[in-house]
Amino acid sequence: MTTAQLVLASPDGSLRVEFRWCEDRFVHQILGEEPASDEIPTMASVNGTADQAWPCSPPIQQLSLESLPVGDALLGVGSAGVSHWSVSVHWQESAEQPTLFFDFACRCKQTPEFLGSTYHANPRFKIEAGEGSELSIDGERTQIRPTSADSAGTLRWTYSIKGC
């Protein structure tokens, strides 16, 4: 298992996601490039702690960068409480501009208190919820959740992120 920082960058360098180890899990941030400026916009995940069964973002503890026929992808798994999470992050092929695609799933043995991904809001990034997922923005936080998380089982949510 690696705890080294892992990065997935767009071919043109305008957008990337960086995962780094923090305490007991990987945390991540999205970094963009602002044309004609030295400023680098960022949007960081909001994460939980080791004692939370339902953290505000998935607790990914194993992560690897894999070369697949469709391109590079970050693949990861993790657990908290009695639930297990998985993630795949890759570039969306049909997008007109660099777009990251996140695909999360959680195997829940009980009805989740909270399930989803949480970020510190940044209007310089556009997030679109995928099928079976919903997006909410509440002040400083952006959350993407499964549209239905009211039972045990395997629940999935997807979303894409690009610069504005």
XYZ file of N, CA and C in Angstrom:
492
model
N 0.848 -1.185 0.000
C 0.000 0.000 0.000
C 0.886 1.238 0.000
N 0.544 2.167 -0.857
C 1.302 3.412 -0.907
C 0.549 4.518 -0.180
N 1.307 5.381 0.468
C 0.725 6.584 1.044
C 1.322 7.810 0.357
N 2.000 7.583 -0.764
C 2.583 8.676 -1.537
C 1.479 9.464 -2.232
N 1.754 10.728 -2.513
C 0.792 11.547 -3.251
C 0.606 10.976 -4.649
N -0.642 10.924 -5.097
C -0.966 10.459 -6.444
C -1.697 11.576 -7.179
N -1.329 11.790 -8.438
C -1.878 12.895 -9.227
C -2.379 12.363 -10.559
N -3.546 12.859 -10.963
C -4.087 12.583 -12.289
C -4.277 13.949 -12.946
N -3.484 14.230 -13.981
C -3.504 15.546 -14.626
C -4.014 15.436 -16.053
N -4.729 16.473 -16.495
C -5.223 16.502 -17.874
C -4.037 16.637 -18.827
N -4.181 16.147 -20.057
C -3.080 16.238 -21.029
C -2.591 17.673 -21.253
N -3.501 18.652 -21.185
C -3.084 20.041 -21.407
C -2.641 20.743 -20.122
N -2.708 20.054 -18.982
C -2.251 20.609 -17.715
C -3.190 21.607 -17.070
N -4.385 21.777 -17.603
C -5.301 22.797 -17.082
C -6.118 22.346 -15.874
N -6.133 21.046 -15.594
C -6.927 20.527 -14.482
C -6.257 19.266 -13.954
N -6.257 19.117 -12.635
C -5.707 17.897 -12.050
C -6.353 17.627 -10.699
N -6.268 16.384 -10.279
C -6.689 15.995 -8.943
C -5.465 15.421 -8.247
N -5.267 15.830 -7.005
C -4.152 15.342 -6.197
C -4.712 14.660 -4.958
N -4.305 13.426 -4.742
C -4.655 12.693 -3.530
C -3.401 12.612 -2.661
N -3.526 12.950 -1.382
C -2.402 12.826 -0.456
C -2.880 12.153 0.825
N -1.959 11.471 1.497
C -2.277 10.755 2.721
C -2.394 11.743 3.874
N -3.443 11.609 4.683
C -3.653 12.453 5.858
C -4.219 11.576 6.970
N -3.424 11.325 7.997
C -3.789 10.494 9.138
C -4.108 9.065 8.717
N -5.382 8.735 8.492
C -5.752 7.338 8.201
C -6.393 7.157 6.830
N -6.288 8.154 5.951
C -6.969 8.076 4.649
C -6.359 9.060 3.652
N -6.728 8.858 2.397
C -6.355 9.817 1.364
C -7.396 10.931 1.335
N -6.929 12.159 1.208
C -7.789 13.322 0.984
C -7.405 13.862 -0.392
N -8.274 14.636 -0.997
C -7.930 15.129 -2.328
C -8.366 16.562 -2.546
N -7.769 17.143 -3.561
C -8.152 18.478 -3.993
C -8.070 18.548 -5.506
N -8.926 19.396 -6.058
C -8.950 19.657 -7.490
C -8.201 20.967 -7.701
N -7.318 20.985 -8.664
C -6.562 22.193 -8.974
C -6.772 22.556 -10.432
N -7.022 23.824 -10.681
C -7.223 24.311 -12.039
C -6.139 25.287 -12.421
N -6.230 25.765 -13.628
C -5.296 26.769 -14.123
C -6.112 27.971 -14.554
N -5.748 29.130 -14.070
C -6.455 30.360 -14.414
C -5.682 31.050 -15.538
N -6.250 31.102 -16.764
C -5.534 31.749 -17.875
C -5.173 33.197 -17.538
N -4.002 33.618 -17.975
C -3.507 34.990 -17.782
C -3.391 35.366 -16.308
N -3.119 34.394 -15.449
C -2.990 34.664 -14.021
C -2.059 33.625 -13.405
N -1.403 34.017 -12.333
C -0.560 33.071 -11.595
C -1.372 32.324 -10.547
N -2.627 32.688 -10.396
C -3.481 32.065 -9.389
C -3.859 30.642 -9.808
N -3.841 29.741 -8.840
C -4.240 28.354 -9.082
C -5.474 28.071 -8.231
N -6.667 28.060 -8.846
C -7.875 27.765 -8.081
C -7.842 26.329 -7.551
N -8.308 26.148 -6.323
C -8.381 24.806 -5.741
C -9.752 24.565 -5.118
N -10.115 23.306 -5.046
C -11.335 22.886 -4.362
C -10.982 21.602 -3.609
N -10.976 21.671 -2.281
C -10.530 20.546 -1.455
C -11.705 19.755 -0.899
N -11.474 18.459 -0.752
C -12.481 17.603 -0.123
C -12.562 17.930 1.366
N -13.751 17.765 1.930
C -13.966 17.870 3.376
C -14.002 16.435 3.869
N -13.185 16.122 4.863
C -12.993 14.729 5.251
C -13.406 14.490 6.692
N -13.543 13.242 7.042
C -13.931 12.877 8.392
C -12.736 12.471 9.230
N -13.042 11.837 10.353
C -12.014 11.359 11.271
C -12.146 9.852 11.438
N -11.135 9.255 12.030
C -11.085 7.797 12.182
C -12.241 7.242 13.004
N -12.825 8.044 13.874
C -13.904 7.534 14.729
C -15.298 7.688 14.115
N -15.411 8.232 12.921
C -16.711 8.419 12.277
C -17.063 7.222 11.401
N -18.241 6.654 11.633
C -18.726 5.559 10.781
C -19.237 6.094 9.443
N -19.711 7.348 9.424
C -20.257 7.953 8.200
C -19.596 9.309 7.958
N -18.335 9.313 7.499
C -17.632 10.578 7.267
C -18.243 11.377 6.114
N -17.911 12.679 6.059
C -18.505 13.545 5.034
C -17.913 13.331 3.645
N -16.848 12.564 3.521
C -16.316 12.108 2.231
C -15.808 10.687 2.420
N -15.792 9.883 1.370
C -15.375 8.487 1.507
C -13.958 8.333 2.077
N -13.779 7.407 3.009
C -12.471 7.176 3.629
C -11.631 6.201 2.794
N -10.958 6.709 1.800
C -10.160 5.854 0.908
C -8.791 5.609 1.554
N -8.468 4.328 1.818
C -7.206 3.986 2.476
C -6.194 3.307 1.556
N -6.643 2.782 0.446
C -5.734 2.189 -0.536
C -6.056 2.816 -1.886
N -5.023 3.292 -2.566
C -5.224 4.011 -3.821
C -4.055 3.724 -4.755
N -4.359 3.528 -6.020
C -3.294 3.297 -7.002
C -3.644 3.981 -8.315
N -2.605 4.358 -9.046
C -2.756 4.929 -10.380
C -2.524 3.801 -11.367
N -3.525 3.515 -12.186
C -3.474 2.388 -13.120
C -3.565 2.885 -14.559
N -2.802 2.265 -15.436
C -2.892 2.547 -16.875
C -3.856 1.548 -17.488
N -4.968 2.048 -17.992
C -6.005 1.218 -18.595
C -6.076 1.509 -20.089
N -6.714 0.652 -20.874
C -6.826 0.906 -22.318
C -7.454 2.263 -22.655
N -8.338 2.763 -21.796
C -8.989 4.051 -22.056
C -8.210 5.224 -21.468
N -7.103 4.954 -20.792
C -6.293 6.007 -20.185
C -6.023 5.719 -18.723
N -5.310 6.629 -18.077
C -4.976 6.457 -16.669
C -6.205 6.655 -15.788
N -6.228 5.931 -14.670
C -7.321 6.044 -13.701
C -6.763 5.834 -12.306
N -7.363 6.515 -11.341
C -7.071 6.273 -9.936
C -8.141 5.326 -9.413
N -7.727 4.241 -8.770
C -8.650 3.248 -8.221
C -8.353 3.090 -6.740
N -9.407 3.105 -5.917
C -9.183 3.015 -4.486
C -10.301 2.333 -3.734
N -9.972 1.904 -2.508
C -10.940 1.293 -1.596
C -10.655 1.783 -0.181
N -11.654 1.640 0.683
C -11.485 2.011 2.081
C -12.673 1.567 2.898
N -12.585 1.763 4.212
C -13.685 1.355 5.084
C -13.778 2.267 6.298
N -14.966 2.294 6.872
C -15.239 2.984 8.133
C -16.466 2.316 8.726
N -16.498 2.191 10.048
C -17.619 1.485 10.667
C -17.694 0.080 10.108
N -18.866 -0.312 9.622
C -19.044 -1.638 9.020
C -19.293 -1.537 7.512
N -18.901 -0.410 6.907
C -19.144 -0.180 5.481
C -17.832 -0.095 4.713
N -17.910 -0.403 3.417
C -16.735 -0.400 2.546
C -16.994 0.465 1.317
N -16.020 1.318 0.978
C -16.126 2.241 -0.139
C -15.175 1.856 -1.261
N -15.519 2.263 -2.480
C -14.608 2.144 -3.618
C -14.732 3.401 -4.468
N -13.672 3.691 -5.231
C -13.672 4.875 -6.092
C -12.879 4.598 -7.362
N -13.335 5.219 -8.428
C -12.604 5.273 -9.691
C -12.638 6.728 -10.150
N -11.478 7.259 -10.512
C -11.392 8.629 -11.026
C -10.655 8.566 -12.361
N -11.258 9.138 -13.397
C -10.616 9.136 -14.710
C -11.100 10.340 -15.505
N -10.507 10.541 -16.673
C -10.913 11.639 -17.548
C -12.122 11.226 -18.361
N -13.090 12.115 -18.467
C -14.298 11.850 -19.242
C -13.952 12.022 -20.720
N -14.090 10.961 -21.475
C -13.633 10.946 -22.871
C -14.372 11.921 -23.777
N -15.673 12.034 -23.646
C -16.467 12.813 -24.593
C -16.540 14.299 -24.256
N -15.879 14.724 -23.208
C -15.975 16.123 -22.781
C -15.225 17.046 -23.743
N -15.769 18.254 -23.926
C -15.140 19.243 -24.800
C -13.929 19.887 -24.135
N -13.912 19.916 -22.814
C -12.773 20.441 -22.071
C -12.409 19.407 -21.009
N -11.184 19.464 -20.457
C -10.797 18.460 -19.461
C -11.824 18.354 -18.334
N -12.323 17.140 -18.132
C -13.364 16.880 -17.139
C -13.032 15.603 -16.385
N -12.938 15.715 -15.063
C -12.704 14.554 -14.211
C -14.024 13.864 -13.924
N -14.023 12.540 -13.932
C -15.222 11.769 -13.616
C -14.940 10.927 -12.378
N -15.780 11.088 -11.349
C -15.662 10.348 -10.090
C -16.806 9.354 -9.998
N -16.493 8.124 -9.645
C -17.489 7.060 -9.495
C -17.243 6.389 -8.143
N -18.136 6.650 -7.187
C -18.024 6.093 -5.840
C -19.115 5.061 -5.602
N -18.817 4.092 -4.766
C -19.819 3.130 -4.305
C -19.523 2.810 -2.849
N -20.569 2.451 -2.119
C -20.415 2.056 -0.725
C -21.305 0.857 -0.450
N -20.731 -0.178 0.110
C -21.482 -1.359 0.552
C -21.829 -1.120 2.010
N -23.113 -0.841 2.256
C -23.603 -0.485 3.592
C -24.328 -1.668 4.222
N -23.951 -2.031 5.426
C -24.652 -3.101 6.138
C -25.827 -2.550 6.939
N -25.925 -1.232 7.016
C -27.040 -0.571 7.696
C -27.362 0.714 6.949
N -28.510 1.288 7.223
C -28.901 2.539 6.571
C -27.904 3.635 6.951
N -27.306 4.313 5.964
C -26.296 5.330 6.273
C -26.888 6.571 6.930
N -26.126 7.131 7.868
C -26.489 8.421 8.457
C -26.184 9.536 7.458
N -25.077 9.390 6.733
C -24.709 10.291 5.639
C -23.902 9.480 4.641
N -24.121 9.730 3.373
C -23.343 9.064 2.341
C -23.166 10.030 1.183
N -21.930 10.288 0.810
C -21.665 11.186 -0.295
C -20.255 11.728 -0.251
N -20.010 12.727 -1.092
C -18.720 13.414 -1.174
C -18.955 14.885 -0.867
N -18.052 15.477 -0.090
C -18.200 16.869 0.334
C -16.946 17.653 -0.021
N -17.144 18.866 -0.541
C -16.039 19.753 -0.900
C -16.267 21.132 -0.298
N -15.159 21.867 -0.093
C -15.251 23.294 0.188
C -15.651 23.937 -1.140
N -16.742 24.659 -1.169
C -17.268 25.221 -2.420
C -16.269 26.181 -3.064
N -16.201 26.134 -4.394
C -15.393 27.073 -5.164
C -16.099 27.287 -6.502
N -16.586 28.514 -6.755
C -17.341 28.774 -7.985
C -16.504 28.680 -9.259
N -15.203 28.482 -9.142
C -14.360 28.352 -10.333
C -14.360 26.931 -10.890
N -15.118 26.057 -10.240
C -15.259 24.688 -10.725
C -16.732 24.380 -10.909
N -17.029 23.614 -11.937
C -18.410 23.201 -12.186
C -18.518 21.711 -11.887
N -19.447 21.370 -10.998
C -19.707 19.971 -10.654
C -21.076 19.607 -11.197
N -21.150 18.476 -11.875
C -22.429 17.959 -12.363
C -22.642 16.578 -11.776
N -23.794 16.398 -11.132
C -24.136 15.087 -10.579
C -24.477 14.136 -11.711
N -24.045 12.884 -11.582
C -24.342 11.866 -12.579
C -25.670 11.192 -12.298
N -25.970 10.179 -13.084
C -27.217 9.431 -12.938
C -27.306 8.825 -11.536
N -28.464 8.981 -10.912
C -28.682 8.438 -9.573
C -28.003 9.224 -8.471
N -27.584 10.456 -8.785
C -26.862 11.294 -7.827
C -27.485 12.680 -7.791
N -27.295 13.379 -6.670
C -27.815 14.739 -6.553
C -26.752 15.657 -5.965
N -26.787 16.907 -6.393
C -25.831 17.927 -5.984
C -26.536 18.943 -5.102
N -25.886 19.341 -4.002
C -26.424 20.420 -3.175
C -25.276 21.332 -2.753
N -25.566 22.623 -2.721
C -24.585 23.611 -2.275
C -25.212 24.348 -1.109
N -24.518 24.297 0.036
C -25.022 24.913 1.256
C -23.926 25.821 1.802
N -23.969 27.078 1.417
C -22.956 28.024 1.877
C -21.576 27.662 1.372
N -20.707 27.269 2.287
C -19.314 26.970 1.960
C -19.080 25.529 1.530
N -20.116 24.695 1.531
C -19.930 23.280 1.213
C -20.761 22.845 0.014
N -20.154 21.986 -0.783
C -20.816 21.351 -1.911
C -20.850 19.861 -1.627
N -22.018 19.231 -1.789
C -22.137 17.791 -1.552
C -22.768 17.103 -2.754
N -22.260 15.908 -3.039
C -22.837 15.042 -4.053
C -23.192 13.754 -3.343
N -24.462 13.337 -3.476
C -24.954 12.170 -2.749
C -25.772 11.279 -3.670
N -25.922 10.005 -3.286
C -26.871 9.166 -4.022
C -28.278 9.733 -3.828
N -29.116 9.671 -4.852
C -30.476 10.198 -4.705
C -31.273 9.404 -3.687
N -30.955 8.147 -3.516
C -31.642 7.330 -2.519
C -30.597 6.649 -1.651
N -30.561 7.024 -0.377
C -29.616 6.415 0.564
C -30.350 6.045 1.842
N -31.565 5.519 1.666
C -32.399 5.232 2.833
C -32.501 3.745 3.150
N -31.513 2.966 2.696
C -31.524 1.540 3.019
C -30.102 0.999 2.953
N -29.916 -0.196 3.472
C -28.625 -0.869 3.376
C -28.459 -1.404 1.961
N -27.263 -1.842 1.630
C -26.985 -2.381 0.298
C -25.829 -1.642 -0.333
N -25.637 -1.815 -1.620
C -24.582 -1.107 -2.335
C -25.181 0.138 -2.975
N -24.665 1.286 -2.582
C -25.160 2.571 -3.066
C -24.053 3.253 -3.859
N -24.443 3.937 -4.933
C -23.468 4.519 -5.851
C -23.824 5.969 -6.149
N -22.802 6.797 -6.319
C -22.992 8.169 -6.780
C -21.818 8.536 -7.686
N -22.124 9.331 -8.710
C -21.114 9.744 -9.680
C -21.239 11.243 -9.932
N -20.140 11.833 -10.357
C -20.162 13.248 -10.709
C -18.938 13.586 -11.547
N -19.042 14.709 -12.230
C -17.921 15.206 -13.023
C -17.558 16.605 -12.548
N -16.279 16.943 -12.710
C -15.771 18.255 -12.303
C -14.923 18.812 -13.434
N -15.179 20.092 -13.750
C -14.346 20.795 -14.729
C -14.197 22.241 -14.286
N -13.247 22.934 -14.864
C -13.067 24.345 -14.564
C -14.125 25.174 -15.266
N -14.404 26.345 -14.719
C -15.389 27.243 -15.344
C -14.704 28.217 -16.273
